[in-house]
Short mmCIF file of C-alpha atoms in Angstrom, two decimals:
data_model
loop_
_atom_site.label_atom_id
_atom_site.label_comp_id
_atom_site.label_asym_id
_atom_site.label_seq_id
_atom_site.Cartn_x
_atom_site.Cartn_y
_atom_site.Cartn_z
CA UNK T 1 103.55 -86.40 33.02
CA UNK T 2 101.00 -85.45 35.72
CA UNK T 3 96.90 -85.84 35.64
CA UNK T 4 95.10 -82.83 36.08
CA UNK T 5 91.66 -82.99 37.20
CA UNK T 6 89.06 -80.91 37.16
CA UNK T 7 86.28 -80.69 39.51
CA UNK T 8 82.62 -80.08 38.09
CA UNK T 9 82.86 -76.75 39.85
CA UNK T 10 86.21 -75.88 38.14
CA UNK T 11 84.39 -77.03 34.74
CA UNK T 12 81.62 -74.78 35.25
CA UNK T 13 83.84 -71.63 35.73
CA UNK T 14 85.82 -72.35 32.95
CA UNK T 15 82.63 -72.76 30.24
CA UNK T 16 81.14 -69.75 32.16
CA UNK T 17 84.48 -67.83 31.19
CA UNK T 18 84.81 -69.34 27.61
CA UNK T 19 80.68 -68.50 27.03
CA UNK T 20 81.11 -64.92 28.30
CA UNK T 21 84.32 -64.28 26.30
CA UNK T 22 82.53 -65.42 23.43
CA UNK T 23 79.39 -63.00 23.74
CA UNK T 24 82.09 -60.12 23.79
CA UNK T 25 83.74 -61.30 20.90
CA UNK T 26 80.36 -61.02 19.26
CA UNK T 27 79.94 -57.18 20.02
CA UNK T 28 83.58 -56.00 19.68
CA UNK T 29 82.05 -54.15 16.61
CA UNK T 30 79.26 -52.42 18.46
CA UNK T 31 81.41 -51.78 20.96
CA UNK T 32 84.07 -49.45 18.21
CA UNK T 33 80.90 -48.40 16.94
CA UNK T 34 79.85 -47.11 20.60
CA UNK T 35 83.02 -45.67 21.51
CA UNK T 36 83.05 -43.45 18.07
CA UNK T 37 79.38 -42.38 18.82
CA UNK T 38 80.49 -41.25 22.29
CA UNK T 39 83.46 -39.47 21.08
CA UNK T 40 81.88 -37.42 18.58
CA UNK T 41 77.88 -37.19 18.70
CA UNK T 42 77.03 -33.85 19.02
CA UNK T 43 80.38 -32.68 18.30
CA UNK T 44 80.82 -33.76 14.46
CA UNK T 45 80.47 -30.38 11.94
CA UNK T 46 76.90 -30.19 10.91
CA UNK T 47 78.01 -29.48 7.29
CA UNK T 48 81.17 -30.03 5.73
CA UNK T 49 81.98 -27.85 1.98
CA UNK T 50 85.35 -28.41 0.02
CA UNK T 51 86.68 -28.58 -3.25
CA UNK T 52 89.06 -31.34 -4.77
CA UNK T 53 91.33 -32.39 -7.48
CA UNK T 54 90.33 -36.04 -8.81
CA UNK T 55 93.20 -37.83 -10.51
CA UNK T 56 91.94 -41.16 -12.32
CA UNK T 57 94.06 -43.70 -12.99
CA UNK T 58 94.14 -46.60 -15.80
CA UNK T 59 96.61 -49.35 -15.75
CA UNK T 60 98.40 -47.43 -12.99
CA UNK T 61 98.56 -44.36 -15.52
CA UNK T 62 97.07 -41.31 -15.13
CA UNK T 63 94.37 -40.66 -17.87
CA UNK T 64 92.36 -37.51 -16.53
CA UNK T 65 92.73 -34.77 -13.93
CA UNK T 66 89.50 -32.40 -12.82
CA UNK T 67 87.98 -30.02 -9.97
CA UNK T 68 85.46 -31.32 -7.93
CA UNK T 69 83.54 -28.92 -6.02
CA UNK T 70 81.28 -30.52 -2.82
CA UNK T 71 79.08 -29.89 -0.12
CA UNK T 72 77.72 -32.11 2.70
CA UNK T 73 74.73 -31.36 5.38
CA UNK T 74 74.54 -34.26 7.37
CA UNK T 75 73.40 -36.74 7.73
CA UNK T 76 70.87 -37.01 4.37
CA UNK T 77 72.48 -34.13 1.71
CA UNK T 78 75.43 -34.61 -0.12
CA UNK T 79 76.02 -32.53 -3.73
CA UNK T 80 79.34 -33.25 -6.28
CA UNK T 81 79.71 -30.47 -8.55
CA UNK T 82 81.58 -31.73 -11.51
CA UNK T 83 84.08 -28.98 -13.23
CA UNK T 84 82.93 -25.67 -13.10
CA UNK T 85 79.75 -24.66 -11.31
CA UNK T 86 78.49 -23.02 -14.65
CA UNK T 87 78.64 -26.18 -16.53
CA UNK T 88 75.70 -27.81 -14.83
CA UNK T 89 77.17 -30.90 -14.30
CA UNK T 90 76.49 -32.62 -10.74
CA UNK T 91 75.09 -35.63 -8.66
CA UNK T 92 72.64 -34.94 -6.04
CA UNK T 93 72.30 -37.29 -2.90
CA UNK T 94 68.96 -36.65 -1.02
CA UNK T 95 67.98 -39.17 1.82
CA UNK T 96 67.78 -42.46 -0.33
CA UNK T 97 67.52 -41.22 -3.85
CA UNK T 98 70.41 -39.84 -6.26
CA UNK T 99 70.09 -37.52 -9.17
CA UNK T 100 72.37 -37.01 -11.72
CA UNK T 101 72.80 -33.94 -14.41
CA UNK T 102 74.64 -33.11 -17.15
CA UNK T 103 74.36 -29.55 -18.95
CA UNK T 104 71.56 -28.80 -16.27
CA UNK T 105 69.42 -31.45 -17.22
CA UNK T 106 68.15 -34.73 -15.09
CA UNK T 107 69.61 -37.62 -17.00
CA UNK T 108 69.39 -39.95 -14.33
CA UNK T 109 67.21 -40.66 -10.83
CA UNK T 110 68.03 -43.98 -8.85
CA UNK T 111 67.99 -45.11 -5.24
CA UNK T 112 71.16 -43.97 -3.38
CA UNK T 113 74.62 -46.16 -3.47
CA UNK T 114 77.37 -43.44 -1.94
CA UNK T 115 77.64 -44.34 1.71
CA UNK T 116 81.03 -43.08 2.58
CA UNK T 117 79.13 -39.45 3.77
CA UNK T 118 77.28 -41.80 6.29
CA UNK T 119 80.54 -43.78 7.69
CA UNK T 120 82.33 -40.63 7.65
CA UNK T 121 80.36 -38.44 9.60
CA UNK T 122 76.42 -39.06 8.94
CA UNK T 123 76.13 -41.44 11.69
CA UNK T 124 76.67 -39.24 14.13
CA UNK T 125 73.22 -37.42 13.60
CA UNK T 126 70.99 -40.54 14.40
CA UNK T 127 70.32 -42.14 17.08
CA UNK T 128 72.62 -44.90 18.28
CA UNK T 129 70.30 -47.66 17.61
CA UNK T 130 69.71 -47.02 13.88
CA UNK T 131 73.56 -47.23 13.12
CA UNK T 132 73.63 -50.82 13.67
CA UNK T 133 70.82 -51.66 11.26
CA UNK T 134 72.40 -49.27 8.49
CA UNK T 135 75.75 -51.05 9.12
CA UNK T 136 74.17 -54.33 7.79
CA UNK T 137 72.50 -52.98 5.36
CA UNK T 138 75.83 -51.55 3.77
CA UNK T 139 77.13 -54.99 4.58
CA UNK T 140 79.39 -54.92 7.43
CA UNK T 141 79.02 -57.48 9.86
CA UNK T 142 79.10 -56.13 13.31
CA UNK T 143 79.48 -58.91 15.10
CA UNK T 144 83.21 -59.26 13.82
CA UNK T 145 85.83 -57.28 14.85
CA UNK T 146 89.34 -57.97 15.80
CA UNK T 147 92.78 -55.63 16.06
CA UNK T 148 95.25 -54.77 13.51
CA UNK T 149 98.03 -52.13 12.42
CA UNK T 150 97.46 -49.76 9.61
CA UNK T 151 100.44 -47.32 8.59
CA UNK T 152 102.15 -48.38 11.50
CA UNK T 153 99.42 -47.54 13.94
CA UNK T 154 96.65 -49.71 15.71
CA UNK T 155 93.31 -49.98 14.15
CA UNK T 156 89.88 -51.67 15.05
CA UNK T 157 88.55 -53.36 12.25
CA UNK T 158 85.10 -53.93 12.08
CA UNK T 159 83.17 -56.84 9.51
CA UNK T 160 85.62 -59.69 9.98
CA UNK T 161 87.74 -61.78 12.59
CA UNK T 162 91.16 -61.36 10.53
CA UNK T 163 92.80 -59.14 7.84
CA UNK T 164 92.51 -61.59 5.19
CA UNK T 165 88.79 -62.42 5.40
CA UNK T 166 86.95 -61.65 2.06
CA UNK T 167 84.19 -59.97 4.18
CA UNK T 168 83.41 -56.44 4.34
CA UNK T 169 85.63 -54.30 6.36
CA UNK T 170 85.63 -51.24 8.43
CA UNK T 171 88.88 -49.86 9.57
CA UNK T 172 89.07 -47.44 12.48
CA UNK T 173 92.02 -45.32 13.54
CA UNK T 174 92.32 -46.70 17.47
CA UNK T 175 93.37 -43.38 18.79
CA UNK T 176 91.16 -40.66 16.43
CA UNK T 177 88.06 -43.24 16.38
CA UNK T 178 87.97 -42.19 12.27
CA UNK T 179 87.49 -44.29 9.46
CA UNK T 180 90.91 -44.68 7.57
CA UNK T 181 89.70 -47.86 5.17
CA UNK T 182 86.72 -49.73 4.13
CA UNK T 183 87.04 -52.73 1.81
CA UNK T 184 83.81 -54.11 0.22
CA UNK T 185 83.76 -57.91 -1.83
CA UNK T 186 81.44 -57.86 -4.80
CA UNK T 187 81.35 -61.08 -7.27
CA UNK T 188 84.74 -60.97 -8.76
CA UNK T 189 85.20 -57.28 -7.58
CA UNK T 190 87.38 -55.85 -4.59
CA UNK T 191 86.51 -52.29 -3.86
CA UNK T 192 88.74 -50.17 -1.44
CA UNK T 193 89.08 -46.85 -0.14
CA UNK T 194 92.17 -45.26 1.97
CA UNK T 195 91.73 -42.27 3.83
CA UNK T 196 94.78 -40.52 4.80
CA UNK T 197 96.23 -36.95 5.57
CA UNK T 198 93.21 -36.61 8.25
CA UNK T 199 92.97 -32.60 9.32
CA UNK T 200 91.23 -31.60 12.61
CA UNK T 201 88.39 -29.48 11.82
CA UNK T 202 86.62 -28.03 14.93
CA UNK T 203 85.71 -30.87 17.12
CA UNK T 204 86.40 -33.56 14.71
CA UNK T 205 88.36 -34.59 11.58
CA UNK T 206 88.24 -35.15 8.08
CA UNK T 207 90.39 -37.02 5.76
CA UNK T 208 92.22 -34.92 3.04
CA UNK T 209 93.41 -37.75 0.68
CA UNK T 210 91.28 -40.37 -0.47
CA UNK T 211 92.88 -43.60 -2.92
CA UNK T 212 90.37 -45.63 -4.31
CA UNK T 213 90.98 -49.41 -5.78
CA UNK T 214 89.31 -51.69 -7.95
CA UNK T 215 90.94 -55.06 -7.51
CA UNK T 216 94.17 -53.60 -6.24
CA UNK T 217 94.41 -51.02 -8.63
CA UNK T 218 94.15 -47.35 -8.11
CA UNK T 219 91.69 -45.99 -10.20
CA UNK T 220 90.85 -42.48 -8.36
CA UNK T 221 93.12 -40.44 -6.08
CA UNK T 222 91.13 -37.34 -4.29
CA UNK T 223 92.64 -34.49 -2.75
CA UNK T 224 90.75 -31.85 -0.67
CA UNK T 225 91.40 -28.34 -0.42
CA UNK T 226 89.54 -25.16 0.75
CA UNK T 227 87.44 -27.01 3.53
CA UNK T 228 85.10 -25.39 5.46
CA UNK T 229 82.81 -26.64 8.15
CA UNK T 230 79.55 -25.15 9.48
CA UNK T 231 78.73 -22.60 7.24
CA UNK T 232 75.41 -21.00 6.08
CA UNK T 233 74.32 -23.48 3.24
CA UNK T 234 71.91 -22.62 0.75
CA UNK T 235 69.58 -25.58 1.08
CA UNK T 236 68.46 -24.95 -2.62
CA UNK T 237 71.86 -26.36 -4.21
CA UNK T 238 69.99 -29.98 -3.10
CA UNK T 239 66.65 -28.73 -4.92
CA UNK T 240 66.51 -31.34 -7.70
CA UNK T 241 63.13 -29.63 -9.59
CA UNK T 242 64.66 -26.77 -9.80
CA UNK T 243 68.57 -27.33 -10.42
CA UNK T 244 71.25 -24.38 -9.49
CA UNK T 245 74.27 -24.23 -11.10
#
């Protein structure tokens, strides 16, 4: 066996290369976000409306089916109407607040916890420097990232260094640069959403099938239809003081 001797200069070079690699590893999550932002900022549709068939499951069995109607105006407005419009059942998200209506009456007001519109388009309507703090607030560690395979395709994963880490994770299709999966870990609860069947809309994309799991059990499936972008939206539908059915 030969002894390999390193000079002081060689060691310095190796240490420099290692430290450079380590720094690069820490910012890969931000680099993925930069790639996404560069691809879609100024190109993503400004609003999105669609209807969906919503199926709810319990113990792997279908227990309920309903029709929902949704309108998003990026980055701050999102409304879901449950059932028929005239029923007066809806939830409205405005900036950081949420408003739940039943029979056209406000029954609950609180802080906004719905982050999907931000992850699926809203991020392209704010300055890039604001995205990282938002991601951190949503529980994603942007200093961690790795590549993986999802449904046979390459994916970037923000929030963990390996697939099996129990950290909040955001999975990005490496080609389309759109969100295809996210995982959130809460005390005793694992939440997962899977976005499938992406449809090209203008210069961007939208999932048209979404699967939601709690502790690896399917509890909701959504199938979008009648998808429309960049239409004239009556902003009165987000007026929580004068609820419109």
